[in-house]
Short mmCIF file of N, CA, C and O and ligand atoms in Angstrom, two decimals:
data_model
loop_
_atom_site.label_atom_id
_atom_site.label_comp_id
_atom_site.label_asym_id
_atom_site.label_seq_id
_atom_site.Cartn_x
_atom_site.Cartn_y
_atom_site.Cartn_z
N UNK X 7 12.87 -28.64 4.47
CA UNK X 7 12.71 -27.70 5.60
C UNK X 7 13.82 -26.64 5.57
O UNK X 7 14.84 -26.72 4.88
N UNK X 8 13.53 -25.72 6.35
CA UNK X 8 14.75 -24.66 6.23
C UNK X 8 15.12 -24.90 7.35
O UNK X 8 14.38 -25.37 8.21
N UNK X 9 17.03 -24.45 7.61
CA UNK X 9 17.27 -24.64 8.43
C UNK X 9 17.74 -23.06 8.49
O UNK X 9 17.11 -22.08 8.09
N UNK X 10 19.36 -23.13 9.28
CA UNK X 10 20.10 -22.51 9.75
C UNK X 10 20.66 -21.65 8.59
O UNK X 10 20.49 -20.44 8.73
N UNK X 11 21.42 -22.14 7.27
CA UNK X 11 21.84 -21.76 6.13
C UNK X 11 20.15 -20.93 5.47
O UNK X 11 18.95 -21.09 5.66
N UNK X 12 20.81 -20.26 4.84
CA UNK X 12 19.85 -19.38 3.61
C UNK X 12 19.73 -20.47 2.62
O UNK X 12 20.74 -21.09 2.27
N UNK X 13 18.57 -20.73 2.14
CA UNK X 13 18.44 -21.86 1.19
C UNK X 13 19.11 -21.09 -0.28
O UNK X 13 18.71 -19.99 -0.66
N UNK X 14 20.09 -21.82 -0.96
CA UNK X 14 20.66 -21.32 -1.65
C UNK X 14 19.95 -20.77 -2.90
O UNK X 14 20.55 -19.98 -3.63
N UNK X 15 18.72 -21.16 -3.15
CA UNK X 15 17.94 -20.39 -4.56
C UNK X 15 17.46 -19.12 -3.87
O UNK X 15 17.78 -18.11 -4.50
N UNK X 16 16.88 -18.93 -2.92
CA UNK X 16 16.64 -17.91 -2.15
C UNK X 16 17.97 -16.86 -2.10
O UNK X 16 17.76 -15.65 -2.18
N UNK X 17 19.25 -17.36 -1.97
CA UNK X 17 19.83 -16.24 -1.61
C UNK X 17 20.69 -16.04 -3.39
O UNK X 17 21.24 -14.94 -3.48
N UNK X 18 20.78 -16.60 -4.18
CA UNK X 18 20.92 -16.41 -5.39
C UNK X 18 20.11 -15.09 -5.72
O UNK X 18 20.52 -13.98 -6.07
N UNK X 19 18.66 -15.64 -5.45
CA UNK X 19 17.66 -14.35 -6.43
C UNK X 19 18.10 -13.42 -5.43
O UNK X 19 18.99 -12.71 -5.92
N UNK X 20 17.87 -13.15 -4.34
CA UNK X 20 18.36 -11.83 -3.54
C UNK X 20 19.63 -11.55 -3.82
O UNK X 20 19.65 -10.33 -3.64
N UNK X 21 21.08 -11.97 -4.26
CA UNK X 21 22.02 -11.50 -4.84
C UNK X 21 21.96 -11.06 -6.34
O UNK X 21 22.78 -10.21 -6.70
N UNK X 22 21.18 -11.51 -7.16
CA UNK X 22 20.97 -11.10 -8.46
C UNK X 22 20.16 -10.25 -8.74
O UNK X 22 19.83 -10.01 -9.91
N UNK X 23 19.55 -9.46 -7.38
CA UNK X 23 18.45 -8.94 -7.12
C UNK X 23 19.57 -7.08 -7.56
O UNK X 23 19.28 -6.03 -8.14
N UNK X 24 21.15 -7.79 -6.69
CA UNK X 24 21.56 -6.17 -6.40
C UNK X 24 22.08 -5.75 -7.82
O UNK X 24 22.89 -4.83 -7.90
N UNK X 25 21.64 -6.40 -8.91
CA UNK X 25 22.09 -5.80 -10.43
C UNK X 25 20.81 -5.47 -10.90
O UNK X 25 20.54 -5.36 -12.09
N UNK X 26 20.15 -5.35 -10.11
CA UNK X 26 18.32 -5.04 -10.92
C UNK X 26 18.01 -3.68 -10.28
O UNK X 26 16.98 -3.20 -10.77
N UNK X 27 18.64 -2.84 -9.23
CA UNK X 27 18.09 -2.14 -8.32
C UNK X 27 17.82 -0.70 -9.03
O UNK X 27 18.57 -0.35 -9.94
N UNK X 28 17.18 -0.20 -8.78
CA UNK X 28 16.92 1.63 -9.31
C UNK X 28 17.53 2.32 -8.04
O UNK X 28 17.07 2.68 -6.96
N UNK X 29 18.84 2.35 -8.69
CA UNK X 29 19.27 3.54 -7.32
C UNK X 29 20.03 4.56 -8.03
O UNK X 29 21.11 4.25 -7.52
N UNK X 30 20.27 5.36 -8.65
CA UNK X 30 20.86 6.03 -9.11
C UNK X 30 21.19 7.63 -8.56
O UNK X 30 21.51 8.70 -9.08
N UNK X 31 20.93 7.14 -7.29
CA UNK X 31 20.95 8.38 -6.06
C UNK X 31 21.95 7.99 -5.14
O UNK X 31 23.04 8.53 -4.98
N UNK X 32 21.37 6.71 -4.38
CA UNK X 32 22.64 6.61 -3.49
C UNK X 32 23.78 5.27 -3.58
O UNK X 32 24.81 4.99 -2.98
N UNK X 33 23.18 4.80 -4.37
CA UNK X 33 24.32 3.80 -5.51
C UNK X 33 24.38 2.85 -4.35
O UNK X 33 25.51 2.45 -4.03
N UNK X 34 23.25 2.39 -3.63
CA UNK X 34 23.70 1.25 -2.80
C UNK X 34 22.30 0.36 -2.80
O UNK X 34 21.22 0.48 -2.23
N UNK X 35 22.92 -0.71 -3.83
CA UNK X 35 21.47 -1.94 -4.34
C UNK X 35 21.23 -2.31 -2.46
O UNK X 35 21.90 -2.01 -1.47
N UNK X 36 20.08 -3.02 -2.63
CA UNK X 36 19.88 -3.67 -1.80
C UNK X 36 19.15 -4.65 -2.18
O UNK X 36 18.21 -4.03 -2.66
N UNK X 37 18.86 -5.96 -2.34
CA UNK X 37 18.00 -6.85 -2.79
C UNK X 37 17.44 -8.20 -1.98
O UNK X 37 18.21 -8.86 -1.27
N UNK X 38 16.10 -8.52 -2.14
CA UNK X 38 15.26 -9.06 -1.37
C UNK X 38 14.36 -10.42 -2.55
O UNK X 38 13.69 -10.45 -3.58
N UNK X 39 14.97 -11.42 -1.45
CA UNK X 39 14.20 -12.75 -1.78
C UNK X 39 12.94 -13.46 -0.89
O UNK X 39 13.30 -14.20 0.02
N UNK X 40 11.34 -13.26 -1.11
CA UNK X 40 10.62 -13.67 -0.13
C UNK X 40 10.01 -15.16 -0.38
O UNK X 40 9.27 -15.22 -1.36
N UNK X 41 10.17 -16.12 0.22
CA UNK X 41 9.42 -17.55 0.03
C UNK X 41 8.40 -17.12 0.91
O UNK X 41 8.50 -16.53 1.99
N UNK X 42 6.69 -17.76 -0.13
CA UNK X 42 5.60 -17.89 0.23
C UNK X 42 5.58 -19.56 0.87
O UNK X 42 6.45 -20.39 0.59
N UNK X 43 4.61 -19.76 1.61
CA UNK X 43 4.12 -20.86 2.13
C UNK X 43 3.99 -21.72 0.71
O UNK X 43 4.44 -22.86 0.85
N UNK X 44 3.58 -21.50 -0.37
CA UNK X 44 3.54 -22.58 -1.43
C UNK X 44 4.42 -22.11 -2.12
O UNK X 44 4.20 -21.99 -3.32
N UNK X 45 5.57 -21.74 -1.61
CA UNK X 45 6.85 -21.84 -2.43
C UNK X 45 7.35 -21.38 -3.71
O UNK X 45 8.09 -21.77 -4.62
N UNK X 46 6.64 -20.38 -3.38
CA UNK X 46 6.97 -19.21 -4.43
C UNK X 46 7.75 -17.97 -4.45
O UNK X 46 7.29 -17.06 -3.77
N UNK X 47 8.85 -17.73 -5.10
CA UNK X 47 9.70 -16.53 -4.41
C UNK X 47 9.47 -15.15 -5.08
O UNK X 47 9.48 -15.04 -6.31
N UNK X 48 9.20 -13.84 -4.05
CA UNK X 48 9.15 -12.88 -4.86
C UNK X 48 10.87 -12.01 -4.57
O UNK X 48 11.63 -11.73 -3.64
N UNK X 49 10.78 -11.89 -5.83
CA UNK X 49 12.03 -10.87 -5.41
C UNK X 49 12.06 -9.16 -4.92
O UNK X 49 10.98 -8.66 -5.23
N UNK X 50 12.65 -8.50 -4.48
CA UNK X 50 12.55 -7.52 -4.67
C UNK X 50 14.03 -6.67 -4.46
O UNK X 50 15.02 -7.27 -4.06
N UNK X 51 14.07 -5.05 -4.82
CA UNK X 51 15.03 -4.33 -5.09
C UNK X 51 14.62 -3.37 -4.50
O UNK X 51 13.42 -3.19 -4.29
N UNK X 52 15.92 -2.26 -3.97
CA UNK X 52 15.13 -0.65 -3.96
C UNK X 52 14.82 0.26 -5.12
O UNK X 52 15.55 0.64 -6.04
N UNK X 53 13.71 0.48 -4.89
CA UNK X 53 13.63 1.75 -6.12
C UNK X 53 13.76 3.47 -5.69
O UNK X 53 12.95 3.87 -4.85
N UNK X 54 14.22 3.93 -5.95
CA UNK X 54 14.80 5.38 -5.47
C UNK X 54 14.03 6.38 -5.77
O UNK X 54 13.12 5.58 -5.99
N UNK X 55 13.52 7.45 -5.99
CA UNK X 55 13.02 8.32 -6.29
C UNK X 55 13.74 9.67 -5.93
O UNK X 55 14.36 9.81 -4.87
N UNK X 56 13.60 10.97 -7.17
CA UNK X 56 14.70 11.74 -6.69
C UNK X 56 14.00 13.04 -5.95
O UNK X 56 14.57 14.12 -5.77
N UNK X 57 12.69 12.72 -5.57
CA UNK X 57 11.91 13.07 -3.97
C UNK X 57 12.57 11.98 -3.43
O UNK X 57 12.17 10.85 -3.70
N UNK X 58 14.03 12.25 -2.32
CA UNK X 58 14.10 10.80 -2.00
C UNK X 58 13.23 10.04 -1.00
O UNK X 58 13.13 8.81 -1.00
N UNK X 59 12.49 11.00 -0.01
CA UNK X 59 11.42 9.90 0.95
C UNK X 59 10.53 8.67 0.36
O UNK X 59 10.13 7.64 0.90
N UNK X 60 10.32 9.37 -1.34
CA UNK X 60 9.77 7.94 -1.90
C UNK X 60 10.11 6.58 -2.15
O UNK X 60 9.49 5.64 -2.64
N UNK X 61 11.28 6.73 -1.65
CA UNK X 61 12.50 5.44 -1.65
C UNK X 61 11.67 4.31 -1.34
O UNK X 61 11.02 4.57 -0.33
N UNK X 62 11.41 3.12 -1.79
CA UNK X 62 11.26 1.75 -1.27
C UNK X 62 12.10 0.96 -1.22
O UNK X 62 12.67 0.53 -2.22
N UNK X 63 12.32 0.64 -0.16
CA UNK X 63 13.52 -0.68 0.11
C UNK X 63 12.88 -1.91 -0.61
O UNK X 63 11.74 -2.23 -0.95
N UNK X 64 14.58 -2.68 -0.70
CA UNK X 64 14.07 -3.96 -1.65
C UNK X 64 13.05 -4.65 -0.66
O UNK X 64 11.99 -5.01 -1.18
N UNK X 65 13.22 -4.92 0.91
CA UNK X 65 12.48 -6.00 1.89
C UNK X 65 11.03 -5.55 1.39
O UNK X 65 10.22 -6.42 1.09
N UNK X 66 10.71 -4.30 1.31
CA UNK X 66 8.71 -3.91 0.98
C UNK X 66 8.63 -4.09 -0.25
O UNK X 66 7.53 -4.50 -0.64
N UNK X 67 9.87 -3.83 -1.44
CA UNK X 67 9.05 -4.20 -2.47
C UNK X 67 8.81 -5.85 -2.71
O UNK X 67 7.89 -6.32 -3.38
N UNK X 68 9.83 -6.61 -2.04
CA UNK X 68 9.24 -7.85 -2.42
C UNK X 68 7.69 -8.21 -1.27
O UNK X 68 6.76 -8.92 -1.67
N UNK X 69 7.70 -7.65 -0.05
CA UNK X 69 6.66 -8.08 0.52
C UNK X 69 5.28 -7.48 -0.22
O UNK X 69 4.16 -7.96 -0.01
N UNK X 70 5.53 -6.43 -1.07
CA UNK X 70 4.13 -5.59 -1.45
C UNK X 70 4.09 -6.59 -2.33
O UNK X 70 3.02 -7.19 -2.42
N UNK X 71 5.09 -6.96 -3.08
CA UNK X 71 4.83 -7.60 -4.12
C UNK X 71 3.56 -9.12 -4.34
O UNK X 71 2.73 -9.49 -5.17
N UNK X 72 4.06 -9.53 -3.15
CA UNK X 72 3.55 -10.62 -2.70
C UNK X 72 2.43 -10.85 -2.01
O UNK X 72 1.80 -11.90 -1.95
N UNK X 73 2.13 -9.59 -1.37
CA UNK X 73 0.74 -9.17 -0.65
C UNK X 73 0.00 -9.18 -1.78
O UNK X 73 -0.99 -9.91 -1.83
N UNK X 74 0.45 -8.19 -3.16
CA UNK X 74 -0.40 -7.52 -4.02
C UNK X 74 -0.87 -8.94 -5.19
O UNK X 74 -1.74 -8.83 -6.06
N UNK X 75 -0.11 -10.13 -4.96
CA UNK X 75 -0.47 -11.21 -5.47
C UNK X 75 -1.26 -12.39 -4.89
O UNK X 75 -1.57 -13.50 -5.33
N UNK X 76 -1.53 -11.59 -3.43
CA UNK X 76 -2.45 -12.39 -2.70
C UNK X 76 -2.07 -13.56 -1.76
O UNK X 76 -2.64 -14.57 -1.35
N UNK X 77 -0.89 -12.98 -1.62
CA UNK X 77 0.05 -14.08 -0.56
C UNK X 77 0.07 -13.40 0.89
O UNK X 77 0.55 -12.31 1.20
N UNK X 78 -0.83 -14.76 2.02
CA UNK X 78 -0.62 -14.23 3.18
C UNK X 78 0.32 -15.05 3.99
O UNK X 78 0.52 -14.63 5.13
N UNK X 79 0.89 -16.06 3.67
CA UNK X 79 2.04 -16.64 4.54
C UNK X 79 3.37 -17.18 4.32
O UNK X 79 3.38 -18.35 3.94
N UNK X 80 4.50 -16.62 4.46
CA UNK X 80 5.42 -16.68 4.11
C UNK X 80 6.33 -17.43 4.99
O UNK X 80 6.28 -17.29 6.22
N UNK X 81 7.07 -18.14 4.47
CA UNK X 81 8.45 -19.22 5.36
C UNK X 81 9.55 -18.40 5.71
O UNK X 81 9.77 -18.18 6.90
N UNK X 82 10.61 -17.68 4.37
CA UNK X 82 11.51 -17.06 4.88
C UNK X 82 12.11 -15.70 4.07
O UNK X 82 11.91 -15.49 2.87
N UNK X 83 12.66 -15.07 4.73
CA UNK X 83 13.21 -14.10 3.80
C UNK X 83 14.81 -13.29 3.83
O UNK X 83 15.41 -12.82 4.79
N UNK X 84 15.22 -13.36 2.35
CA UNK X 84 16.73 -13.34 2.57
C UNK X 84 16.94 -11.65 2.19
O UNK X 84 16.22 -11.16 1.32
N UNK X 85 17.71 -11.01 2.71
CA UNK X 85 18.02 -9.53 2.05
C UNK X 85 19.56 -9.13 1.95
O UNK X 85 20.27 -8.99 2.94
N UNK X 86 20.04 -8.96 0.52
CA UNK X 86 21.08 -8.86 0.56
C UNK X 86 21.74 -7.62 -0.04
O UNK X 86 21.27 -7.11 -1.05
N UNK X 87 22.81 -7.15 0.56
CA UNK X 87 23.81 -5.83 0.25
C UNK X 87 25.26 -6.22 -0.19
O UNK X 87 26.01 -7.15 0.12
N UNK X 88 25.38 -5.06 -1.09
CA UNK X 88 27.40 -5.54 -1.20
C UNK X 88 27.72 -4.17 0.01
O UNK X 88 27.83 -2.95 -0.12
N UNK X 89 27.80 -5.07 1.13
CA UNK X 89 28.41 -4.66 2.32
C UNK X 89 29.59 -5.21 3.28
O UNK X 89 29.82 -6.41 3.11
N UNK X 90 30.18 -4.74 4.00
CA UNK X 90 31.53 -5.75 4.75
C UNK X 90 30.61 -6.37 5.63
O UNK X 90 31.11 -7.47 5.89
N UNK X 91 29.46 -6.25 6.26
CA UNK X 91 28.96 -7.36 7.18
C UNK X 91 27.44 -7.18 6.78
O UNK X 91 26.92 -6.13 6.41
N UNK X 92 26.87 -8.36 6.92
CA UNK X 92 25.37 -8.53 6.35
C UNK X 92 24.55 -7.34 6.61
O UNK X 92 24.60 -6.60 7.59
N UNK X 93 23.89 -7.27 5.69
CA UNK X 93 23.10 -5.92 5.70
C UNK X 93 21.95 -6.27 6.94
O UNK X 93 21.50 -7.33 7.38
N UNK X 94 21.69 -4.78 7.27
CA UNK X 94 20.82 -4.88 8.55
C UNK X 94 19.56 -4.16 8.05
O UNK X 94 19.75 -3.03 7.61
N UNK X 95 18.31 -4.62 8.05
CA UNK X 95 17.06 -3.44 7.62
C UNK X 95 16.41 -2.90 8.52
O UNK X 95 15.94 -3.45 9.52
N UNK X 96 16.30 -1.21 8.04
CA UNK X 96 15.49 0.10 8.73
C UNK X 96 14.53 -0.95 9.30
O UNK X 96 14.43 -2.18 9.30
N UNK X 97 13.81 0.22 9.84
CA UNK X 97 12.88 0.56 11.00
C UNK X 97 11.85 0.60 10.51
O UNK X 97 10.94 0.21 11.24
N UNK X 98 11.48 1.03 9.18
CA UNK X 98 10.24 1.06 8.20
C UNK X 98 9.99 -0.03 8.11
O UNK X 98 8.90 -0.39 8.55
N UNK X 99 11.12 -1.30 7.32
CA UNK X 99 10.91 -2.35 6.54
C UNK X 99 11.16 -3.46 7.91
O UNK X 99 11.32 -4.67 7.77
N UNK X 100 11.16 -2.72 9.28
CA UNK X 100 10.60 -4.23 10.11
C UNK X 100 9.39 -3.63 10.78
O UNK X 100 9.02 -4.39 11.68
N UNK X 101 8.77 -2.74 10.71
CA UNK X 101 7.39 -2.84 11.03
C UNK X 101 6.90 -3.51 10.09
O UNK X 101 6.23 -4.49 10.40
N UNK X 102 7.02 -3.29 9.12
CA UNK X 102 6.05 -3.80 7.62
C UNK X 102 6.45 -5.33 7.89
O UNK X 102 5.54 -6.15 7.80
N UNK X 103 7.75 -5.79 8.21
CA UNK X 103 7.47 -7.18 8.30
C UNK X 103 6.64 -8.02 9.94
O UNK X 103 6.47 -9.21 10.22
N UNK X 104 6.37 -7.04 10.52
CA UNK X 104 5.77 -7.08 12.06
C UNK X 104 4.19 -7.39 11.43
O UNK X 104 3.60 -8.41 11.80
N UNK X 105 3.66 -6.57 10.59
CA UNK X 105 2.56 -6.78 9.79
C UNK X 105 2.33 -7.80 9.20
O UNK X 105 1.15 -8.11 9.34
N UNK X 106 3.10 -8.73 8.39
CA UNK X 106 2.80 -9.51 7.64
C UNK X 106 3.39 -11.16 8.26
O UNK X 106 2.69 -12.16 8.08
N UNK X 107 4.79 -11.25 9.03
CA UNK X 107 5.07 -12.18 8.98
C UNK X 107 5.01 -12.31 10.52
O UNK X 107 4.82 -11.49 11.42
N UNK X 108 5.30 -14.10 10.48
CA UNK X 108 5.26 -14.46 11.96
C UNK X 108 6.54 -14.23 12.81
O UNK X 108 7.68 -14.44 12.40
N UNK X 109 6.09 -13.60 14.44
CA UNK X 109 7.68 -13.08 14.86
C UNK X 109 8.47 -14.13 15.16
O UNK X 109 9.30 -13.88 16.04
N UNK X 110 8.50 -15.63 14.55
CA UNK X 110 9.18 -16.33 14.06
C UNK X 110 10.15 -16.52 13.09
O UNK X 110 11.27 -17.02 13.20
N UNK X 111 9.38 -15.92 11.79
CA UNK X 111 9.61 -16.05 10.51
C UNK X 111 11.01 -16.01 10.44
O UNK X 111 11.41 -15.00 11.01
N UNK X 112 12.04 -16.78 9.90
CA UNK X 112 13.02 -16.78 9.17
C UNK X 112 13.75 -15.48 8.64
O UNK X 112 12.99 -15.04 7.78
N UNK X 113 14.58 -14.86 8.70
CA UNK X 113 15.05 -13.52 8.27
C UNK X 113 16.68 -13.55 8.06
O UNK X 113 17.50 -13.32 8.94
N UNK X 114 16.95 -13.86 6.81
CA UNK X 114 18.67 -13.96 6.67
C UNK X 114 19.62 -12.70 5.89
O UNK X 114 19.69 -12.36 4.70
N UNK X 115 20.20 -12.28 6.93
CA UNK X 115 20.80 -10.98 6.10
C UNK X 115 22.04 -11.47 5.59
O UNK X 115 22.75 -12.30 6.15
N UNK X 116 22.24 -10.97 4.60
CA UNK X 116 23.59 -11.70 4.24
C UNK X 116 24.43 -10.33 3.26
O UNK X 116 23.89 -9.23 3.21
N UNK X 117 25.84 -10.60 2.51
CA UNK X 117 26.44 -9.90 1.88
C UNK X 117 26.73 -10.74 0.89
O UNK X 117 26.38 -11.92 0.82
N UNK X 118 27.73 -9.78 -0.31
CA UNK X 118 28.09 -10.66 -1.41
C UNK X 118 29.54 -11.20 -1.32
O UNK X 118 30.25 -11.36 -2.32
N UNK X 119 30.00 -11.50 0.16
CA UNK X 119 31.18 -11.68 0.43
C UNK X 119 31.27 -13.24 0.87
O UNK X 119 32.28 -13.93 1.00
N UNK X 120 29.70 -13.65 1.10
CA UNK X 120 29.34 -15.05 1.95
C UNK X 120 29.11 -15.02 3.37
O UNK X 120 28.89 -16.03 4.04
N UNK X 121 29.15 -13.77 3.84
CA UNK X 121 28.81 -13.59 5.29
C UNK X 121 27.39 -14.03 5.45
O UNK X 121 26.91 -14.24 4.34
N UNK X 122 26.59 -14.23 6.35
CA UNK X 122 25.08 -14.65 6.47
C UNK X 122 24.73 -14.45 8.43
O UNK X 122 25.48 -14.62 9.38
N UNK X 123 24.04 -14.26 8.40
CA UNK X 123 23.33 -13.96 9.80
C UNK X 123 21.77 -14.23 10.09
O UNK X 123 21.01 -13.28 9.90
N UNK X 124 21.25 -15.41 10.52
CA UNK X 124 20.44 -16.06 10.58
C UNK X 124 19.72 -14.62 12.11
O UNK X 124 20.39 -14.00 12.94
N UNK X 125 17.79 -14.61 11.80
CA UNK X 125 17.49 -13.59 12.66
C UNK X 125 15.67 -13.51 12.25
O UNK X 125 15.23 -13.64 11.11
N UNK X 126 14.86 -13.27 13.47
CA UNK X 126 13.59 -13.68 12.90
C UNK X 126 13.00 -12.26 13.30
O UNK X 126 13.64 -11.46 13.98
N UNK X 127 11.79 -12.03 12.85
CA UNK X 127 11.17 -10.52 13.29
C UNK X 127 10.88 -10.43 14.38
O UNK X 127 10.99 -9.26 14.76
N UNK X 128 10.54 -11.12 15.16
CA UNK X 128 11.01 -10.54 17.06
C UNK X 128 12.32 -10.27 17.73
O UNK X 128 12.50 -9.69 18.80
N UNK X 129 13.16 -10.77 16.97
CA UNK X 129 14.65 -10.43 17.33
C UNK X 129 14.65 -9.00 16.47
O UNK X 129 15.24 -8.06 17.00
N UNK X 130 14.14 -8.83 15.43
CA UNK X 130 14.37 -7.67 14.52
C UNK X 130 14.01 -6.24 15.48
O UNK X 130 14.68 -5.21 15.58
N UNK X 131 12.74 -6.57 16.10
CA UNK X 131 11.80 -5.59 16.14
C UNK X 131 10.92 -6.06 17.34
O UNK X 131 9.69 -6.11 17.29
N UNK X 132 11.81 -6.45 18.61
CA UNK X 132 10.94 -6.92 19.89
C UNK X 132 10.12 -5.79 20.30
O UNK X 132 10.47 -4.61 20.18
N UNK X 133 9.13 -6.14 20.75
CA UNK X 133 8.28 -4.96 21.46
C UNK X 133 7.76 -4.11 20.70
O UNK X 133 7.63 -3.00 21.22
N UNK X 134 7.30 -4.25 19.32
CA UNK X 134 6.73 -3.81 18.08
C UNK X 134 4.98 -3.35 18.88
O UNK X 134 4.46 -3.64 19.96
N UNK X 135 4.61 -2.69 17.94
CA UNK X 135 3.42 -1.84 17.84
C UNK X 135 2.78 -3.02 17.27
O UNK X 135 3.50 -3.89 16.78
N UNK X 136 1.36 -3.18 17.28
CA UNK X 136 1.01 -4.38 16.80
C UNK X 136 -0.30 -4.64 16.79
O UNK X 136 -0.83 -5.57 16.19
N UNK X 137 -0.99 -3.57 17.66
CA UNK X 137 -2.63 -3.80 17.80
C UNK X 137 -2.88 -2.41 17.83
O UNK X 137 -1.94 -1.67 18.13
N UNK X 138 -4.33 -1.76 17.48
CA UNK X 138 -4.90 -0.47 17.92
C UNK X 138 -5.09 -0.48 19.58
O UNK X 138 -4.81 0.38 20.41
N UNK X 139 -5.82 -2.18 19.75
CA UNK X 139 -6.36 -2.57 20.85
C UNK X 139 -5.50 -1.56 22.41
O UNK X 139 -5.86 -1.77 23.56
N1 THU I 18 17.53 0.39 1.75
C1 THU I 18 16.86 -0.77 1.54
O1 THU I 18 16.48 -1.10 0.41
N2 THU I 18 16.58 -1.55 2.62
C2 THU I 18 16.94 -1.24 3.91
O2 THU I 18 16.51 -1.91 4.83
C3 THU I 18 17.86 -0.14 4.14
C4 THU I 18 17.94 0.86 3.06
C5 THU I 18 17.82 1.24 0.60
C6 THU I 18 17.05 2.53 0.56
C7 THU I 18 17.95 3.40 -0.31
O3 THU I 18 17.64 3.12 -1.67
C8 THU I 18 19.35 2.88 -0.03
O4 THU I 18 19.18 1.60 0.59
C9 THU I 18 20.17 3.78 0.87
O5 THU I 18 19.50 4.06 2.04
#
């Protein structure tokens, strides 16, 4: 079960994530570890584009990733920065997780210093957009 701690393979691949990143614009990796319900992790990175609005953060590329492999339920997800306090994610990449995950779901931001901050997508993003209805 997961608890309180970032399960440590999870936050491994999201730290090994920030030597994989395409940023060569604003030189700041960001990297993303997602566990599926059958326990499968996708990773993801930002990729930059030098149109920069095309930017994808690492949190969507691992969730596209995982959508685009046909995964609809996920346990937890770790995102990590070399920052002085755990990285915090935009406004883009918590609607997109308002979309996909439960406003339960598990959400651990962490740094490469050992800092960690346990946080789920209703704490992220209370009062989210969520229906046409
Ligand atoms: N970035 C992410 O990957 N995730 C976030 O939640 C915040 C920002 C990336 C986008 C861009 O490549 C770099 O960080 C600087 O904004």
């Amino acid at each position: 079960m997961l608890d309180n701690k970032a399960p440590k393979q999870l936050k491994n691949i999201a730290l090994s994530a920030l030597e994989e990143t395409y940023t060569p614009y604003s030189h700041f990796p960001v990297g993303a570890a997602l566990l599926t319900n059958s326990n499968e992790v996708f990773k993801g990175i930002n990729i930059e584009n030098v149109s920069f609005g095309l930017t994808n953060c690492a949190e969507r590329t691992a969730i596209f990733s995982a959508i685009a492999q046909g995964h609809r339920k996920f346990k937890g997800l770790v995102i990590s920065g070399r920052t002085q306090k755990p990285i915090t994610p935009c406004g883009a990449c918590r609607q997109v997780m308002v979309e996909f995950f439960e406003p339960d779901m598990l959400i651990w931001l962490i740094n490469n210093k050992g800092d960690e901050i346990l946080t789920n997508v209703e704490s992220l993003m209370p009062g989210s957009f969520k229906s046409l209805n």
